[in-house]
């Protein structure tokens, strides 16, 4: 028997063996599934049941990539996601042919001016430059990986002119001066891994004129890596500044305040996606994270629903004053608005006593989170476009609006969304998930599991290897700079030389019947409802 015949026989034997093993395995599964008591469908249809569970398992991915249209996906549609990725990767934000927006639906529109501002009429810092890197797409074949070139690029930072700089806490010993309107919302180390936090810190530092919020998980060395300005958030559990009993360690707070990168403190009363305290699963509480937060390692951590130190407006503002006096730096509060009278007592007390926060962060109910509950994410707290006018109108009613800066957050990840928020009364804007996408998030919606496959929302060292800091930090720069550039561009279209001049008269609202109403008129109705006009 020659070699060829022997190989044929061996091949048939292997095939027969494989088939036999598969048949035995299938019979085992059938017998096992018919006798198990947990899954009804497998007891009656063991083989088909397995197929059903397989397709159910891959359903989210199939919908995301195949079956949802470009504008259907949630929390971010494919268009939303790709817009962020292309801005971050290619430092470009142009599209072709036309808009995919449904213009028959109701929505807000920026009112263009008959005579928009020319480039030379734009008032901004034209000296500060940003050094970054971006990809140039060379080829995009169907059956192989796209071919790209990575190149250095220098561009304008698109920062505000010195005359338009935003000052938080002008009467404090150390005011916080900002020349960029967009910063990173609260994202804790622990919810995100150190690769993600480092890439964000270094990218924001390169972009200049911005800030990052530590989240309630405390200040980590990774937040400090990029030299970016920092707002340190303090949650009800006092992570990072707590003693063994969970109370404020005032000496530790003082030490934190002496770090030059820390520009302000924020008391987190609530978050849009979870009007409760925070949570981190036990597997994420590594010894390092436990040391940063001053808790025990490998034990799940829940932050209380509210600060035990205060339970009313008077004691809240006393606490704000105490932190401000102790640190010399601006102190703000982060809130979620539930109704027309949510900030009535706060504004009234500010007027009567002269006390108050230096800034208020308003988080919309559409905001994101690492982990929360469906009923809180979906139904507790107003979205930002409803909440923001209520806060602004109430503060104006009591004559205290000029004493406080307002930071808005809640899916404000494009220049037009930011422009609308500014016209509604925001001074600054926070973004979280947009920056997560910029460093690699692909929306697998597994933030609570510590199994993020791209190394963003995980502390698993093996999974974090996917996130290359020296590449992703430039995507952070590019995303932020394209946002700023787009904001100046849309300002010019509205006849403004700077986005700080957006007012309600620059925004129109079209209902589903095509009837147009100015934002001024809408805000007038809101003011009337809360007794401000």
Coordinates of C-alpha atoms in Angstrom, one line a residue, residues 30 32-36 39-50:
X30 CA -29.9 15.5 24.8
X32 CA -28.5 15.7 30.1
X33 CA -30.9 18.5 28.9
X34 CA -34.0 16.2 29.0
X35 CA -33.3 15.4 32.7
X36 CA -32.2 18.9 33.9
X39 CA -34.7 25.2 31.6
X40 CA -38.1 24.1 30.4
X41 CA -37.4 24.5 26.7
X42 CA -34.3 22.3 26.9
X43 CA -36.3 19.5 28.5
X44 CA -38.6 19.3 25.5
X45 CA -36.3 20.5 22.6
X46 CA -32.7 19.9 23.7
X47 CA -31.0 20.4 20.3
X48 CA -33.2 23.3 19.1
X49 CA -33.1 24.8 22.6
X50 CA -29.3 25.1 22.4

